[in-house]
């Protein structure tokens, strides 16, 4: 079978390891979204590990021509808009953080008032976007000076341990780790291993419910423990890195082959 990788970074550890597994019996081709549209026969499946507009345009064109793309362009784009993400999650009954869309940061900051900490995030998720805890007007003014025209969403800060549960799914298989939150005083830290069986009851099933609601096959879900094992979802990501997770390349290779076989 032919497997296409839509990515500018085919050497990414997850993709490289998956490609090595597939290349033993199949043809793996990397497509740089910044390049020209591929000519000739379509691959049997494409793995979309890029969120740039050019990558989404390429994925939509391949879908239009009949190729399966994992994840679809539509599902990938939806996860970049935190407003749409929150609306869909709440409609699906998922425990997602209540999210307000307030427009450009400077305009909102000029009249904002709040009595407890909030989390301010870029509306459009991307590398290097804004995610910050705001405890007072001074901090809010600082952010407004740095990001005056940034469209943002606001979430009430939920007290927690300071550790994010980083959960990933590839098909039905769930992987887990702990990471010090970027909102904690010490800032983001490295991942710590976490066995899925050590998660609070129901969390692995919740991750799979996110995949169903968002029509995702490869995705990440950031969850905080709001107390007593009560999950609160704060972000959903399409095709994250899933670095350092034993079995992840094997799961991705198997998923790619299943989707390719389904097309045939």
XYZ file of C-alpha atoms in Angstrom:
264
model
C 0.000 0.000 0.000
C 0.972 3.652 -0.409
C 0.859 5.883 2.665
C 1.289 9.630 2.340
C 2.501 11.905 5.139
C 1.291 15.510 4.881
C 3.933 17.239 6.948
C 6.956 19.534 6.662
C 8.683 17.367 9.305
C 8.746 13.704 8.253
C 11.639 13.235 10.695
C 9.317 13.900 13.663
C 9.925 10.975 16.086
C 6.378 9.581 15.841
C 6.257 9.815 12.053
C 9.799 8.526 11.576
C 9.179 5.486 13.759
C 5.831 4.812 12.086
C 7.369 5.154 8.626
C 10.108 2.685 9.546
C 7.489 0.118 10.525
C 5.401 0.647 7.395
C 8.343 0.799 4.975
C 9.121 -2.877 5.562
C 6.192 -3.813 3.302
C 4.652 -0.573 2.037
C 5.587 2.646 0.257
C 5.685 5.745 2.459
C 5.864 9.178 0.829
C 6.199 12.545 2.571
C 4.355 15.545 1.091
C 5.540 18.977 2.169
C 2.424 21.217 2.266
C 4.552 24.104 0.993
C 5.383 22.166 -2.166
C 3.387 21.520 -5.292
C 0.257 19.385 -5.377
C 1.134 15.708 -5.860
C 0.605 14.310 -9.335
C -0.188 10.767 -10.336
C -2.162 8.127 -8.459
C -3.417 8.880 -4.981
C -1.983 7.155 -1.936
C -4.268 4.707 -0.157
C -4.312 6.945 2.911
C -2.772 10.250 4.019
C -1.733 11.161 7.566
C -2.226 14.887 8.146
C 0.349 16.092 10.671
C 0.295 19.802 9.952
C -2.163 22.559 10.783
C -1.071 25.255 8.352
C -3.561 26.664 5.895
C -1.574 25.212 2.985
C -1.725 21.764 4.604
C -5.482 22.050 5.055
C -5.949 23.148 1.443
C -3.908 20.152 0.279
C -5.852 17.769 2.519
C -9.194 19.100 1.266
C -8.097 18.611 -2.335
C -6.987 15.042 -1.667
C -10.307 14.348 0.055
C -12.145 15.845 -2.905
C -10.277 13.399 -5.142
C -11.426 10.502 -2.967
C -8.467 9.861 -0.681
C -8.961 9.168 3.037
C -7.110 11.667 5.236
C -6.381 11.091 8.938
C -7.528 13.368 10.524
C -9.852 15.027 8.031
C -9.208 18.633 7.106
C -12.530 19.661 8.669
C -11.781 17.981 12.013
C -8.262 19.422 12.066
C -9.487 22.959 11.352
C -12.194 22.739 14.010
C -9.601 21.987 16.697
C -7.760 25.201 15.831
C -10.761 27.369 16.745
C -11.199 27.287 20.520
C -14.633 28.885 20.248
C -15.922 26.149 17.947
C -14.110 23.543 20.037
C -15.848 24.578 23.256
C -19.253 24.850 21.590
C -19.021 21.364 20.105
C -17.710 19.803 23.323
C -20.475 21.301 25.443
C -23.169 20.306 22.926
C -21.818 16.758 23.114
C -22.123 16.790 26.903
C -18.379 16.678 27.507
C -16.970 18.284 30.685
C -15.245 21.126 28.855
C -14.189 24.380 30.509
C -16.785 27.121 30.053
C -15.366 29.418 27.394
C -16.219 33.019 26.486
C -15.133 34.594 23.208
C -14.284 38.243 23.801
C -12.568 39.412 20.594
C -9.302 41.413 20.450
C -7.496 41.377 23.775
C -6.913 45.133 24.049
C -10.590 45.927 23.469
C -11.740 43.434 26.083
C -9.059 44.421 28.596
C -10.110 48.077 28.511
C -13.410 47.283 30.212
C -12.845 43.884 31.783
C -13.510 43.225 35.449
C -13.171 39.943 37.308
C -12.981 38.884 40.928
C -11.129 35.589 40.508
C -8.328 34.352 38.248
C -9.068 33.643 34.596
C -7.181 31.940 31.786
C -6.766 33.944 28.585
C -6.049 31.997 25.396
C -5.659 32.811 21.738
C -8.909 31.945 20.006
C -6.946 30.248 17.212
C -4.644 27.517 18.480
C -1.159 27.458 16.935
C 2.478 27.105 17.904
C 3.504 29.962 20.182
C -0.042 31.149 20.847
C -1.171 32.974 23.977
C -2.109 30.920 27.050
C -1.819 32.808 30.328
C -3.324 32.974 33.784
C -4.518 36.463 34.738
C -5.024 37.272 38.411
C -5.421 41.040 38.283
C -5.784 44.114 36.086
C -2.027 44.746 36.068
C -1.299 41.407 34.422
C -4.166 41.890 32.008
C -2.799 45.267 30.890
C 0.629 43.704 30.364
C -0.831 41.037 28.095
C -2.934 43.597 26.240
C 0.221 45.562 25.445
C 1.989 42.437 24.168
C -0.994 41.013 22.212
C -3.265 44.014 21.478
C -5.073 42.647 18.399
C -5.042 38.968 19.356
C -8.545 37.434 19.271
C -8.928 35.639 22.602
C -11.203 33.407 24.637
C -11.491 33.502 28.414
C -11.984 30.589 30.804
C -12.478 30.750 34.560
C -9.398 29.377 36.296
C -10.162 26.100 38.071
C -7.959 25.371 41.103
C -6.000 22.175 40.556
C -2.749 20.410 41.395
C -0.772 22.298 38.755
C -0.354 19.149 36.653
C -2.050 18.610 33.305
C -3.056 15.123 32.297
C -1.840 14.779 28.728
C -3.963 12.086 27.149
C -3.603 10.934 23.563
C -5.555 8.525 21.406
C -4.581 6.701 18.235
C -7.693 4.898 17.119
C -9.047 3.209 20.245
C -5.697 3.072 22.018
C -5.154 5.669 24.755
C -1.772 6.902 26.042
C -1.120 9.124 29.050
C 1.428 11.345 30.760
C 1.572 14.116 33.337
C 3.037 17.524 32.550
C 3.535 20.499 34.818
C 1.047 23.103 33.602
C 2.341 26.165 31.788
C 0.031 28.121 34.114
C 1.835 26.911 37.234
C 4.375 29.229 38.932
C 7.323 27.197 37.654
C 6.015 27.030 34.111
C 5.733 24.003 31.862
C 7.927 21.042 32.600
C 8.761 17.723 30.932
C 6.284 14.877 30.667
C 6.168 12.273 33.416
C 5.102 8.721 32.586
C 1.566 7.741 33.539
C -0.012 4.329 33.095
C -3.514 4.535 31.613
C -4.774 2.137 34.289
C -3.755 4.738 36.906
C -6.194 7.311 35.520
C -9.370 8.028 37.489
C -12.293 5.825 36.551
C -13.908 6.777 33.268
C -11.173 9.059 31.963
C -9.992 6.744 29.184
C -13.597 6.353 28.030
C -13.982 10.127 28.132
C -11.002 10.489 25.784
C -12.641 8.113 23.309
C -15.884 10.108 23.577
C -13.937 13.215 22.537
C -12.725 11.380 19.431
C -16.288 10.429 18.535
C -17.641 13.934 19.074
C -14.849 15.619 17.111
C -14.551 12.928 14.391
C -10.851 12.479 15.210
C -8.678 9.385 14.832
C -5.386 10.764 16.196
C -5.736 13.436 18.854
C -4.785 14.781 22.251
C -6.990 15.809 25.159
C -5.695 18.008 27.985
C -7.537 17.321 31.239
C -7.133 18.739 34.741
C -8.422 17.102 37.892
C -10.958 19.568 39.251
C -11.071 17.649 42.538
C -11.730 14.081 43.562
C -11.035 12.755 40.074
C -13.564 15.077 38.408
C -12.234 15.711 34.874
C -12.258 19.104 33.206
C -11.185 19.223 29.558
C -9.253 22.385 28.713
C -8.015 21.637 25.176
C -8.294 19.200 22.264
C -5.543 18.846 19.644
C -5.586 17.142 16.267
C -2.602 14.829 15.593
C -0.237 15.859 18.418
C 3.295 14.547 18.764
C 2.622 11.663 21.195
C 6.334 11.609 21.973
C 7.930 8.915 24.071
C 4.852 6.706 24.303
C 5.628 3.021 23.942
C 3.409 1.445 21.309
C 2.344 4.723 19.681
C 4.168 4.152 16.341
C 2.734 0.639 16.139
C -0.774 1.948 16.822
C -0.412 4.652 14.154
C 0.935 2.202 11.572
C -1.963 -0.171 12.246
C -4.485 2.675 11.996
C -3.018 3.826 8.679
C -3.249 0.328 7.223
C -6.834 -0.110 8.431
C -7.903 3.119 6.805
C -6.018 2.265 3.607
C -7.640 -1.174 3.470
C -11.034 0.421 4.009
C -10.553 2.545 0.901
C -9.713 -0.508 -1.187
